[in-house]
């Protein structure tokens, strides 16, 4: 039985009602947190359904509390008229790929089925994630028409398609990661992750995700590559990646942008100099980015020079057809 926790009273400061630890599917395994979500709902006075921003944080697929990242972004986006949902997915120790894709799609279905309860517009869903959460967001966006990845987690029958993606420095082609690591980055990666062969190690996050050393099981690794699923019908995408990323090579986002451009998917790519693998890539204090944008494709927000929260908001407003709160 799915459980919805009681709402926290609205904050007098920002008039947001917070619903925590809602079960969008039964816990699996029992006692785990990978099938929980939090909702941040602007309170009062708004008669039209609001667009939804789903947020899932990265953990190298090793954590099951990705919903926590939403707490950092909710104040900005609820003030801009969005409902924000923090969504957790199972860790790779709890379930291997494609479980994480099944989970985020189950959360999307749950939110669409319950949209009226929380004042959500069923037709305006976006997903944002960082690192492995960026991969999750992208996979959700590009596999909307892939029945084999819908899964049977939680509620079934509703659509799990989304209308916009924000990918902050997420992995893409797992088997190309080591070839494009910055000098010295693999040594640091091995120290952090307890590996000896960087991303190719059998104990790396990527290998744990797919259940084998990624270079020894190319078909499994390729199945987890979002580029495999890109079609011209995919939703608009905003990508941001730091050029000094020591964990996920900047090249991963170059590959993703190139593939989206080939398919003429509306995309803007912010390549940020001097920034590493960090959530503060959305800070207004970062250096101006090198901005690439598809042209001749569907409309997207005009490029700005930094991937700030305001930039992401403008992108979502355009992608979702939002005209103010």
PDB file of C-alpha atoms in Angstrom:
ATOM      1  CA  UNK A   1       0.000   0.000   0.000  1.00  0.00           C
ATOM      2  CA  UNK A   2       1.398   3.400  -0.971  1.00  0.00           C
ATOM      3  CA  UNK A   3       1.849   5.901   1.822  1.00  0.00           C
ATOM      4  CA  UNK A   4       1.583   9.677   1.735  1.00  0.00           C
ATOM      5  CA  UNK A   5       3.094  11.383   4.765  1.00  0.00           C
ATOM      6  CA  UNK A   6       1.205  14.284   6.335  1.00  0.00           C
ATOM      7  CA  UNK A   7       2.016  17.726   5.026  1.00  0.00           C
ATOM      8  CA  UNK A   8       4.241  20.130   6.900  1.00  0.00           C
ATOM      9  CA  UNK A   9       2.391  23.423   7.522  1.00  0.00           C
ATOM     10  CA  UNK A  10       3.116  26.105   4.976  1.00  0.00           C
ATOM     11  CA  UNK A  11       6.064  28.359   5.681  1.00  0.00           C
ATOM     12  CA  UNK A  12       5.086  31.948   6.359  1.00  0.00           C
ATOM     13  CA  UNK A  13       8.202  33.065   4.509  1.00  0.00           C
ATOM     14  CA  UNK A  14       7.664  31.361   1.158  1.00  0.00           C
ATOM     15  CA  UNK A  15       4.152  29.870   1.485  1.00  0.00           C
ATOM     16  CA  UNK A  16       5.181  26.353   0.516  1.00  0.00           C
ATOM     17  CA  UNK A  17       3.601  23.154   1.806  1.00  0.00           C
ATOM     18  CA  UNK A  18       6.091  20.304   2.084  1.00  0.00           C
ATOM     19  CA  UNK A  19       5.013  16.655   1.907  1.00  0.00           C
ATOM     20  CA  UNK A  20       7.827  14.300   2.910  1.00  0.00           C
ATOM     21  CA  UNK A  21       8.551  10.605   2.459  1.00  0.00           C
ATOM     22  CA  UNK A  22       5.707   9.778   0.100  1.00  0.00           C
ATOM     23  CA  UNK A  23       6.001   6.185  -1.140  1.00  0.00           C
ATOM     24  CA  UNK A  24       5.568   6.106  -4.907  1.00  0.00           C
ATOM     25  CA  UNK A  25       6.111   2.321  -4.784  1.00  0.00           C
ATOM     26  CA  UNK A  26       6.625  -0.238  -2.000  1.00  0.00           C
ATOM     27  CA  UNK A  27      10.137  -0.248  -0.514  1.00  0.00           C
ATOM     28  CA  UNK A  28      12.446  -2.741  -2.209  1.00  0.00           C
ATOM     29  CA  UNK A  29      14.284  -4.073  -0.294  1.00  0.00           C
ATOM     30  CA  UNK A  30      12.214  -3.571   2.843  1.00  0.00           C
ATOM     31  CA  UNK A  31      13.376  -0.584   4.868  1.00  0.00           C
ATOM     32  CA  UNK A  32      15.160   1.089   1.949  1.00  0.00           C
ATOM     33  CA  UNK A  33      14.434   4.675   0.826  1.00  0.00           C
ATOM     34  CA  UNK A  34      14.776   4.399  -2.946  1.00  0.00           C
ATOM     35  CA  UNK A  35      11.029   4.558  -3.587  1.00  0.00           C
ATOM     36  CA  UNK A  36      10.306   7.758  -1.685  1.00  0.00           C
ATOM     37  CA  UNK A  37       9.643  11.290  -2.859  1.00  0.00           C
ATOM     38  CA  UNK A  38       9.162  14.720  -1.274  1.00  0.00           C
ATOM     39  CA  UNK A  39       6.849  17.396  -2.653  1.00  0.00           C
ATOM     40  CA  UNK A  40       7.214  21.167  -2.323  1.00  0.00           C
ATOM     41  CA  UNK A  41       3.916  22.807  -3.283  1.00  0.00           C
ATOM     42  CA  UNK A  42       3.439  26.588  -3.482  1.00  0.00           C
ATOM     43  CA  UNK A  43       0.447  27.404  -1.322  1.00  0.00           C
ATOM     44  CA  UNK A  44      -2.560  29.576  -1.909  1.00  0.00           C
ATOM     45  CA  UNK A  45      -4.262  31.609  -4.582  1.00  0.00           C
ATOM     46  CA  UNK A  46      -3.153  29.820  -7.741  1.00  0.00           C
ATOM     47  CA  UNK A  47      -6.075  28.375  -9.676  1.00  0.00           C
ATOM     48  CA  UNK A  48      -4.270  26.911 -12.672  1.00  0.00           C
ATOM     49  CA  UNK A  49      -2.235  23.691 -12.343  1.00  0.00           C
ATOM     50  CA  UNK A  50       1.475  24.356 -11.953  1.00  0.00           C
ATOM     51  CA  UNK A  51       4.389  22.870 -13.909  1.00  0.00           C
ATOM     52  CA  UNK A  52       6.427  20.220 -12.095  1.00  0.00           C
ATOM     53  CA  UNK A  53      10.198  20.052 -11.645  1.00  0.00           C
ATOM     54  CA  UNK A  54      11.402  16.615 -10.540  1.00  0.00           C
ATOM     55  CA  UNK A  55      14.837  16.665  -8.902  1.00  0.00           C
ATOM     56  CA  UNK A  56      17.069  13.659  -8.263  1.00  0.00           C
ATOM     57  CA  UNK A  57      20.558  14.036  -6.814  1.00  0.00           C
ATOM     58  CA  UNK A  58      23.647  12.061  -7.730  1.00  0.00           C
ATOM     59  CA  UNK A  59      25.529   9.573  -5.567  1.00  0.00           C
ATOM     60  CA  UNK A  60      27.488   7.524  -8.122  1.00  0.00           C
ATOM     61  CA  UNK A  61      24.394   5.287  -7.954  1.00  0.00           C
ATOM     62  CA  UNK A  62      25.545   4.260  -4.462  1.00  0.00           C
ATOM     63  CA  UNK A  63      22.853   6.079  -2.437  1.00  0.00           C
ATOM     64  CA  UNK A  64      19.082   5.827  -2.214  1.00  0.00           C
ATOM     65  CA  UNK A  65      18.295   9.357  -1.012  1.00  0.00           C
ATOM     66  CA  UNK A  66      18.488  11.394  -4.202  1.00  0.00           C
ATOM     67  CA  UNK A  67      15.374  13.317  -3.179  1.00  0.00           C
ATOM     68  CA  UNK A  68      17.417  15.349  -0.678  1.00  0.00           C
ATOM     69  CA  UNK A  69      18.869  17.554  -3.456  1.00  0.00           C
ATOM     70  CA  UNK A  70      15.433  19.069  -4.084  1.00  0.00           C
ATOM     71  CA  UNK A  71      15.549  20.937  -0.766  1.00  0.00           C
ATOM     72  CA  UNK A  72      18.341  23.146  -2.177  1.00  0.00           C
ATOM     73  CA  UNK A  73      16.443  24.025  -5.354  1.00  0.00           C
ATOM     74  CA  UNK A  74      12.850  24.187  -4.103  1.00  0.00           C
ATOM     75  CA  UNK A  75      12.977  27.761  -2.689  1.00  0.00           C
ATOM     76  CA  UNK A  76      13.896  29.189  -6.081  1.00  0.00           C
ATOM     77  CA  UNK A  77      11.560  27.132  -8.222  1.00  0.00           C
ATOM     78  CA  UNK A  78       8.513  27.211  -5.962  1.00  0.00           C
ATOM     79  CA  UNK A  79       8.858  31.008  -5.878  1.00  0.00           C
ATOM     80  CA  UNK A  80       8.868  30.842  -9.696  1.00  0.00           C
ATOM     81  CA  UNK A  81       5.560  28.969  -9.669  1.00  0.00           C
ATOM     82  CA  UNK A  82       6.733  25.359  -9.932  1.00  0.00           C
ATOM     83  CA  UNK A  83       5.820  22.371  -7.824  1.00  0.00           C
ATOM     84  CA  UNK A  84       9.090  20.604  -6.983  1.00  0.00           C
ATOM     85  CA  UNK A  85       9.382  16.867  -6.370  1.00  0.00           C
ATOM     86  CA  UNK A  86      12.504  15.339  -4.878  1.00  0.00           C
ATOM     87  CA  UNK A  87      12.710  11.734  -6.087  1.00  0.00           C
ATOM     88  CA  UNK A  88      14.916   8.929  -4.808  1.00  0.00           C
ATOM     89  CA  UNK A  89      15.823   5.824  -6.781  1.00  0.00           C
ATOM     90  CA  UNK A  90      17.398   2.596  -5.607  1.00  0.00           C
ATOM     91  CA  UNK A  91      21.160   2.313  -5.284  1.00  0.00           C
ATOM     92  CA  UNK A  92      23.199  -0.086  -7.399  1.00  0.00           C
ATOM     93  CA  UNK A  93      23.741  -2.225  -4.293  1.00  0.00           C
ATOM     94  CA  UNK A  94      19.972  -2.612  -3.978  1.00  0.00           C
ATOM     95  CA  UNK A  95      19.189  -3.139  -7.667  1.00  0.00           C
ATOM     96  CA  UNK A  96      21.207  -2.913 -10.881  1.00  0.00           C
ATOM     97  CA  UNK A  97      20.354  -1.136 -14.130  1.00  0.00           C
ATOM     98  CA  UNK A  98      17.696  -0.684 -15.460  1.00  0.00           C
ATOM     99  CA  UNK A  99      16.111  -0.486 -11.995  1.00  0.00           C
ATOM    100  CA  UNK A 100      17.008   3.195 -11.580  1.00  0.00           C
ATOM    101  CA  UNK A 101      15.226   4.064 -14.848  1.00  0.00           C
ATOM    102  CA  UNK A 102      12.231   1.973 -13.802  1.00  0.00           C
ATOM    103  CA  UNK A 103      12.170   3.875 -10.508  1.00  0.00           C
ATOM    104  CA  UNK A 104      12.194   7.397 -11.916  1.00  0.00           C
ATOM    105  CA  UNK A 105       9.514   6.406 -14.413  1.00  0.00           C
ATOM    106  CA  UNK A 106       7.416   4.956 -11.586  1.00  0.00           C
ATOM    107  CA  UNK A 107       7.750   8.259  -9.717  1.00  0.00           C
ATOM    108  CA  UNK A 108       6.700  10.171 -12.844  1.00  0.00           C
ATOM    109  CA  UNK A 109       3.648   7.946 -13.239  1.00  0.00           C
ATOM    110  CA  UNK A 110       2.720   8.387  -9.574  1.00  0.00           C
ATOM    111  CA  UNK A 111       3.014  12.153  -9.858  1.00  0.00           C
ATOM    112  CA  UNK A 112       0.923  12.213 -13.020  1.00  0.00           C
ATOM    113  CA  UNK A 113      -1.810  10.063 -11.455  1.00  0.00           C
ATOM    114  CA  UNK A 114      -1.881  12.306  -8.361  1.00  0.00           C
ATOM    115  CA  UNK A 115      -1.367  15.581 -10.220  1.00  0.00           C
ATOM    116  CA  UNK A 116      -4.791  16.986  -9.413  1.00  0.00           C
ATOM    117  CA  UNK A 117      -4.306  16.410  -5.669  1.00  0.00           C
ATOM    118  CA  UNK A 118      -1.192  18.589  -5.621  1.00  0.00           C
ATOM    119  CA  UNK A 119      -2.164  21.171  -8.259  1.00  0.00           C
ATOM    120  CA  UNK A 120       0.276  19.840 -10.873  1.00  0.00           C
ATOM    121  CA  UNK A 121      -0.101  20.272 -14.616  1.00  0.00           C
ATOM    122  CA  UNK A 122       0.073  16.729 -16.041  1.00  0.00           C
ATOM    123  CA  UNK A 123       1.389  18.063 -19.362  1.00  0.00           C
ATOM    124  CA  UNK A 124       4.376  20.003 -17.984  1.00  0.00           C
ATOM    125  CA  UNK A 125       6.889  17.680 -16.330  1.00  0.00           C
ATOM    126  CA  UNK A 126      10.650  18.342 -16.228  1.00  0.00           C
ATOM    127  CA  UNK A 127      13.443  16.317 -14.606  1.00  0.00           C
ATOM    128  CA  UNK A 128      16.712  17.775 -13.266  1.00  0.00           C
ATOM    129  CA  UNK A 129      19.635  15.842 -11.826  1.00  0.00           C
ATOM    130  CA  UNK A 130      23.334  16.155 -11.142  1.00  0.00           C
ATOM    131  CA  UNK A 131      26.037  13.534 -11.779  1.00  0.00           C
ATOM    132  CA  UNK A 132      24.379  10.084 -11.714  1.00  0.00           C
ATOM    133  CA  UNK A 133      21.135  12.002 -11.167  1.00  0.00           C
ATOM    134  CA  UNK A 134      21.844  13.865 -14.418  1.00  0.00           C
ATOM    135  CA  UNK A 135      22.116  10.485 -16.119  1.00  0.00           C
ATOM    136  CA  UNK A 136      18.786   9.486 -14.566  1.00  0.00           C
ATOM    137  CA  UNK A 137      17.131  12.702 -15.776  1.00  0.00           C
ATOM    138  CA  UNK A 138      18.450  12.205 -19.294  1.00  0.00           C
ATOM    139  CA  UNK A 139      17.432   8.553 -19.404  1.00  0.00           C
ATOM    140  CA  UNK A 140      13.936   9.560 -18.317  1.00  0.00           C
ATOM    141  CA  UNK A 141      13.803  12.079 -21.139  1.00  0.00           C
ATOM    142  CA  UNK A 142      15.119   9.986 -24.025  1.00  0.00           C
ATOM    143  CA  UNK A 143      13.360   6.695 -23.220  1.00  0.00           C
ATOM    144  CA  UNK A 144       9.785   7.952 -23.102  1.00  0.00           C
ATOM    145  CA  UNK A 145       8.985   5.860 -26.170  1.00  0.00           C
ATOM    146  CA  UNK A 146      10.901   2.741 -25.087  1.00  0.00           C
ATOM    147  CA  UNK A 147       8.384   0.269 -23.619  1.00  0.00           C
ATOM    148  CA  UNK A 148      11.135  -2.091 -22.503  1.00  0.00           C
ATOM    149  CA  UNK A 149      12.392   0.477 -20.017  1.00  0.00           C
ATOM    150  CA  UNK A 150       9.033   1.412 -18.522  1.00  0.00           C
ATOM    151  CA  UNK A 151       9.268  -1.324 -15.892  1.00  0.00           C
ATOM    152  CA  UNK A 152       6.493  -2.471 -13.594  1.00  0.00           C
ATOM    153  CA  UNK A 153       7.471  -0.618 -10.430  1.00  0.00           C
ATOM    154  CA  UNK A 154       4.591   1.048  -8.576  1.00  0.00           C
ATOM    155  CA  UNK A 155       1.620   2.364 -10.546  1.00  0.00           C
ATOM    156  CA  UNK A 156       1.431   1.313 -14.172  1.00  0.00           C
ATOM    157  CA  UNK A 157      -0.754   2.481 -17.018  1.00  0.00           C
ATOM    158  CA  UNK A 158      -0.043   6.219 -16.808  1.00  0.00           C
ATOM    159  CA  UNK A 159       2.462   7.968 -19.069  1.00  0.00           C
ATOM    160  CA  UNK A 160       6.052   8.368 -17.880  1.00  0.00           C
ATOM    161  CA  UNK A 161       7.009  10.854 -20.590  1.00  0.00           C
ATOM    162  CA  UNK A 162       8.499  14.214 -19.625  1.00  0.00           C
ATOM    163  CA  UNK A 163       8.730  17.524 -21.442  1.00  0.00           C
ATOM    164  CA  UNK A 164      12.187  18.873 -20.462  1.00  0.00           C
ATOM    165  CA  UNK A 165      15.543  17.648 -19.105  1.00  0.00           C
ATOM    166  CA  UNK A 166      18.297  19.397 -17.129  1.00  0.00           C
ATOM    167  CA  UNK A 167      21.493  17.342 -16.972  1.00  0.00           C
ATOM    168  CA  UNK A 168      24.235  18.687 -14.684  1.00  0.00           C
ATOM    169  CA  UNK A 169      27.525  16.873 -15.448  1.00  0.00           C
ATOM    170  CA  UNK A 170      25.997  13.421 -15.829  1.00  0.00           C
ATOM    171  CA  UNK A 171      27.715  10.329 -17.299  1.00  0.00           C
ATOM    172  CA  UNK A 172      26.738   9.226 -20.789  1.00  0.00           C
ATOM    173  CA  UNK A 173      28.944   6.666 -22.574  1.00  0.00           C
ATOM    174  CA  UNK A 174      30.397   4.697 -19.673  1.00  0.00           C
ATOM    175  CA  UNK A 175      33.051   2.910 -21.743  1.00  0.00           C
ATOM    176  CA  UNK A 176      34.620   6.179 -22.935  1.00  0.00           C
ATOM    177  CA  UNK A 177      35.107   7.735 -19.510  1.00  0.00           C
ATOM    178  CA  UNK A 178      38.672   6.666 -18.721  1.00  0.00           C
ATOM    179  CA  UNK A 179      40.014   7.720 -22.122  1.00  0.00           C
ATOM    180  CA  UNK A 180      39.046  11.324 -21.397  1.00  0.00           C
ATOM    181  CA  UNK A 181      39.857  11.746 -17.709  1.00  0.00           C
ATOM    182  CA  UNK A 182      41.967  14.798 -16.869  1.00  0.00           C
ATOM    183  CA  UNK A 183      45.648  14.230 -15.997  1.00  0.00           C
ATOM    184  CA  UNK A 184      45.887  12.789 -12.497  1.00  0.00           C
ATOM    185  CA  UNK A 185      42.129  12.397 -12.221  1.00  0.00           C
ATOM    186  CA  UNK A 186      42.134   8.597 -12.234  1.00  0.00           C
ATOM    187  CA  UNK A 187      44.520   8.510  -9.282  1.00  0.00           C
ATOM    188  CA  UNK A 188      42.167  10.749  -7.316  1.00  0.00           C
ATOM    189  CA  UNK A 189      39.164   8.725  -8.488  1.00  0.00           C
ATOM    190  CA  UNK A 190      40.786   5.481  -7.329  1.00  0.00           C
ATOM    191  CA  UNK A 191      41.465   6.978  -3.912  1.00  0.00           C
ATOM    192  CA  UNK A 192      37.890   8.184  -3.525  1.00  0.00           C
ATOM    193  CA  UNK A 193      36.218   5.036  -4.865  1.00  0.00           C
ATOM    194  CA  UNK A 194      38.621   2.383  -3.562  1.00  0.00           C
ATOM    195  CA  UNK A 195      39.392   1.170  -7.080  1.00  0.00           C
ATOM    196  CA  UNK A 196      42.627   0.525  -8.980  1.00  0.00           C
ATOM    197  CA  UNK A 197      41.495   0.768 -12.616  1.00  0.00           C
ATOM    198  CA  UNK A 198      39.440   3.971 -12.557  1.00  0.00           C
ATOM    199  CA  UNK A 199      35.983   3.760 -14.177  1.00  0.00           C
ATOM    200  CA  UNK A 200      36.911   0.467 -15.859  1.00  0.00           C
ATOM    201  CA  UNK A 201      37.440  -1.247 -12.494  1.00  0.00           C
ATOM    202  CA  UNK A 202      34.944  -3.954 -11.645  1.00  0.00           C
ATOM    203  CA  UNK A 203      34.214  -2.057  -8.407  1.00  0.00           C
ATOM    204  CA  UNK A 204      33.676   1.331 -10.089  1.00  0.00           C
ATOM    205  CA  UNK A 205      30.260   2.974  -9.800  1.00  0.00           C
ATOM    206  CA  UNK A 206      29.570   2.342 -13.482  1.00  0.00           C
ATOM    207  CA  UNK A 207      30.500  -1.334 -13.267  1.00  0.00           C
ATOM    208  CA  UNK A 208      28.392  -1.736 -10.142  1.00  0.00           C
ATOM    209  CA  UNK A 209      25.479  -0.126 -11.955  1.00  0.00           C
ATOM    210  CA  UNK A 210      25.474  -2.607 -14.835  1.00  0.00           C
ATOM    211  CA  UNK A 211      26.738  -5.598 -12.838  1.00  0.00           C
ATOM    212  CA  UNK A 212      30.046  -6.241 -14.609  1.00  0.00           C
ATOM    213  CA  UNK A 213      33.319  -4.533 -15.523  1.00  0.00           C
ATOM    214  CA  UNK A 214      32.139  -2.102 -18.201  1.00  0.00           C
ATOM    215  CA  UNK A 215      34.847  -2.939 -20.754  1.00  0.00           C
ATOM    216  CA  UNK A 216      34.074  -6.661 -20.470  1.00  0.00           C
ATOM    217  CA  UNK A 217      30.333  -6.362 -21.028  1.00  0.00           C
ATOM    218  CA  UNK A 218      29.889  -3.773 -23.793  1.00  0.00           C
ATOM    219  CA  UNK A 219      26.266  -4.642 -24.471  1.00  0.00           C
ATOM    220  CA  UNK A 220      25.231  -4.000 -20.873  1.00  0.00           C
ATOM    221  CA  UNK A 221      27.215  -0.777 -20.754  1.00  0.00           C
ATOM    222  CA  UNK A 222      25.721   0.382 -24.056  1.00  0.00           C
ATOM    223  CA  UNK A 223      22.196  -0.338 -22.792  1.00  0.00           C
ATOM    224  CA  UNK A 224      22.846   2.258 -20.069  1.00  0.00           C
ATOM    225  CA  UNK A 225      24.008   4.887 -22.574  1.00  0.00           C
ATOM    226  CA  UNK A 226      21.287   7.506 -23.159  1.00  0.00           C
ATOM    227  CA  UNK A 227      22.701   8.276 -26.610  1.00  0.00           C
ATOM    228  CA  UNK A 228      21.415   4.881 -27.746  1.00  0.00           C
ATOM    229  CA  UNK A 229      17.823   6.036 -27.302  1.00  0.00           C
ATOM    230  CA  UNK A 230      17.892   9.593 -28.697  1.00  0.00           C
ATOM    231  CA  UNK A 231      15.288  10.420 -31.348  1.00  0.00           C
ATOM    232  CA  UNK A 232      14.120  13.719 -32.874  1.00  0.00           C
ATOM    233  CA  UNK A 233      10.982  13.498 -30.724  1.00  0.00           C
ATOM    234  CA  UNK A 234      12.887  13.853 -27.439  1.00  0.00           C
ATOM    235  CA  UNK A 235      12.179  16.811 -25.133  1.00  0.00           C
ATOM    236  CA  UNK A 236      14.465  19.880 -24.935  1.00  0.00           C
ATOM    237  CA  UNK A 237      17.656  19.410 -22.916  1.00  0.00           C
ATOM    238  CA  UNK A 238      19.877  21.792 -20.945  1.00  0.00           C
ATOM    239  CA  UNK A 239      23.378  20.446 -20.215  1.00  0.00           C
ATOM    240  CA  UNK A 240      25.960  21.996 -17.875  1.00  0.00           C
ATOM    241  CA  UNK A 241      29.405  20.511 -17.253  1.00  0.00           C
ATOM    242  CA  UNK A 242      32.564  21.871 -15.647  1.00  0.00           C
ATOM    243  CA  UNK A 243      35.729  21.704 -17.713  1.00  0.00           C
ATOM    244  CA  UNK A 244      37.733  20.749 -14.585  1.00  0.00           C
ATOM    245  CA  UNK A 245      35.513  17.817 -13.635  1.00  0.00           C
ATOM    246  CA  UNK A 246      37.803  15.161 -12.119  1.00  0.00           C
ATOM    247  CA  UNK A 247      35.139  12.471 -11.744  1.00  0.00           C
ATOM    248  CA  UNK A 248      32.914  12.568 -14.853  1.00  0.00           C
ATOM    249  CA  UNK A 249      34.909  13.760 -17.874  1.00  0.00           C
ATOM    250  CA  UNK A 250      33.640  16.871 -19.623  1.00  0.00           C
ATOM    251  CA  UNK A 251      33.785  14.796 -22.815  1.00  0.00           C
ATOM    252  CA  UNK A 252      30.724  12.858 -21.642  1.00  0.00           C
ATOM    253  CA  UNK A 253      28.553  15.940 -22.121  1.00  0.00           C
ATOM    254  CA  UNK A 254      30.249  16.726 -25.423  1.00  0.00           C
ATOM    255  CA  UNK A 255      29.132  13.306 -26.657  1.00  0.00           C
ATOM    256  CA  UNK A 256      25.594  13.855 -25.428  1.00  0.00           C
ATOM    257  CA  UNK A 257      25.302  17.317 -26.979  1.00  0.00           C
ATOM    258  CA  UNK A 258      26.635  16.087 -30.323  1.00  0.00           C
ATOM    259  CA  UNK A 259      24.105  13.250 -30.407  1.00  0.00           C
ATOM    260  CA  UNK A 260      21.205  15.542 -29.500  1.00  0.00           C
ATOM    261  CA  UNK A 261      22.313  18.030 -32.148  1.00  0.00           C
ATOM    262  CA  UNK A 262      22.445  15.304 -34.808  1.00  0.00           C
ATOM    263  CA  UNK A 263      18.842  14.413 -33.941  1.00  0.00           C
ATOM    264  CA  UNK A 264      17.867  18.111 -33.916  1.00  0.00           C
ATOM    265  CA  UNK A 265      16.688  17.960 -30.313  1.00  0.00           C
ATOM    266  CA  UNK A 266      16.483  21.478 -28.870  1.00  0.00           C
ATOM    267  CA  UNK A 267      19.547  21.650 -26.625  1.00  0.00           C
ATOM    268  CA  UNK A 268      21.777  24.190 -24.895  1.00  0.00           C
ATOM    269  CA  UNK A 269      25.175  23.104 -23.532  1.00  0.00           C
ATOM    270  CA  UNK A 270      27.004  25.200 -20.926  1.00  0.00           C
ATOM    271  CA  UNK A 271      30.688  24.260 -20.776  1.00  0.00           C
ATOM    272  CA  UNK A 272      31.993  26.031 -17.662  1.00  0.00           C
ATOM    273  CA  UNK A 273      35.735  26.738 -17.318  1.00  0.00           C
ATOM    274  CA  UNK A 274      37.403  26.330 -13.949  1.00  0.00           C
ATOM    275  CA  UNK A 275      34.513  24.351 -12.426  1.00  0.00           C
ATOM    276  CA  UNK A 276      34.761  20.762 -11.225  1.00  0.00           C
ATOM    277  CA  UNK A 277      32.243  18.132 -10.213  1.00  0.00           C
ATOM    278  CA  UNK A 278      30.107  20.326  -7.980  1.00  0.00           C
ATOM    279  CA  UNK A 279      26.551  21.518  -7.480  1.00  0.00           C
ATOM    280  CA  UNK A 280      27.770  25.116  -7.385  1.00  0.00           C
ATOM    281  CA  UNK A 281      28.001  24.992 -11.175  1.00  0.00           C
ATOM    282  CA  UNK A 282      24.641  26.814 -10.964  1.00  0.00           C
ATOM    283  CA  UNK A 283      26.166  29.672  -8.947  1.00  0.00           C
ATOM    284  CA  UNK A 284      26.121  33.148 -10.501  1.00  0.00           C
ATOM    285  CA  UNK A 285      29.750  33.454  -9.390  1.00  0.00           C
ATOM    286  CA  UNK A 286      31.080  30.844 -11.830  1.00  0.00           C
ATOM    287  CA  UNK A 287      33.097  32.052 -14.830  1.00  0.00           C
ATOM    288  CA  UNK A 288      31.135  32.724 -18.015  1.00  0.00           C
ATOM    289  CA  UNK A 289      30.490  29.482 -19.876  1.00  0.00           C
ATOM    290  CA  UNK A 290      31.186  28.497 -23.442  1.00  0.00           C
ATOM    291  CA  UNK A 291      27.624  28.122 -24.737  1.00  0.00           C
ATOM    292  CA  UNK A 292      26.594  25.860 -27.584  1.00  0.00           C
ATOM    293  CA  UNK A 293      23.006  25.757 -28.773  1.00  0.00           C
ATOM    294  CA  UNK A 294      21.210  23.839 -31.475  1.00  0.00           C
ATOM    295  CA  UNK A 295      19.830  26.028 -34.224  1.00  0.00           C
ATOM    296  CA  UNK A 296      17.069  25.271 -36.679  1.00  0.00           C
ATOM    297  CA  UNK A 297      15.437  22.933 -34.164  1.00  0.00           C
ATOM    298  CA  UNK A 298      12.513  23.512 -31.822  1.00  0.00           C
ATOM    299  CA  UNK A 299      12.643  26.708 -29.795  1.00  0.00           C
ATOM    300  CA  UNK A 300      14.566  26.953 -26.536  1.00  0.00           C
ATOM    301  CA  UNK A 301      15.407  29.758 -24.148  1.00  0.00           C
ATOM    302  CA  UNK A 302      17.966  32.253 -25.511  1.00  0.00           C
ATOM    303  CA  UNK A 303      21.438  31.274 -24.331  1.00  0.00           C
ATOM    304  CA  UNK A 304      22.754  33.065 -21.258  1.00  0.00           C
ATOM    305  CA  UNK A 305      26.372  33.023 -20.224  1.00  0.00           C
ATOM    306  CA  UNK A 306      26.035  30.984 -17.010  1.00  0.00           C
ATOM    307  CA  UNK A 307      23.886  27.960 -16.080  1.00  0.00           C
ATOM    308  CA  UNK A 308      22.385  29.656 -13.020  1.00  0.00           C
ATOM    309  CA  UNK A 309      19.040  28.807 -11.451  1.00  0.00           C
ATOM    310  CA  UNK A 310      17.591  31.780 -13.316  1.00  0.00           C
ATOM    311  CA  UNK A 311      18.975  30.354 -16.563  1.00  0.00           C
ATOM    312  CA  UNK A 312      17.450  26.948 -15.832  1.00  0.00           C
ATOM    313  CA  UNK A 313      14.149  28.611 -14.956  1.00  0.00           C
ATOM    314  CA  UNK A 314      14.120  30.494 -18.283  1.00  0.00           C
ATOM    315  CA  UNK A 315      14.909  27.270 -20.147  1.00  0.00           C
ATOM    316  CA  UNK A 316      12.102  25.393 -18.388  1.00  0.00           C
ATOM    317  CA  UNK A 317       9.630  28.217 -18.928  1.00  0.00           C
ATOM    318  CA  UNK A 318      10.289  28.055 -22.662  1.00  0.00           C
ATOM    319  CA  UNK A 319      10.434  24.265 -22.919  1.00  0.00           C
ATOM    320  CA  UNK A 320       7.219  23.835 -20.930  1.00  0.00           C
ATOM    321  CA  UNK A 321       5.369  26.814 -22.375  1.00  0.00           C
ATOM    322  CA  UNK A 322       5.157  28.566 -18.993  1.00  0.00           C
ATOM    323  CA  UNK A 323       4.250  32.238 -18.874  1.00  0.00           C
ATOM    324  CA  UNK A 324       4.849  33.224 -15.280  1.00  0.00           C
ATOM    325  CA  UNK A 325       3.518  31.710 -12.030  1.00  0.00           C
TER     326      UNK A 325
END
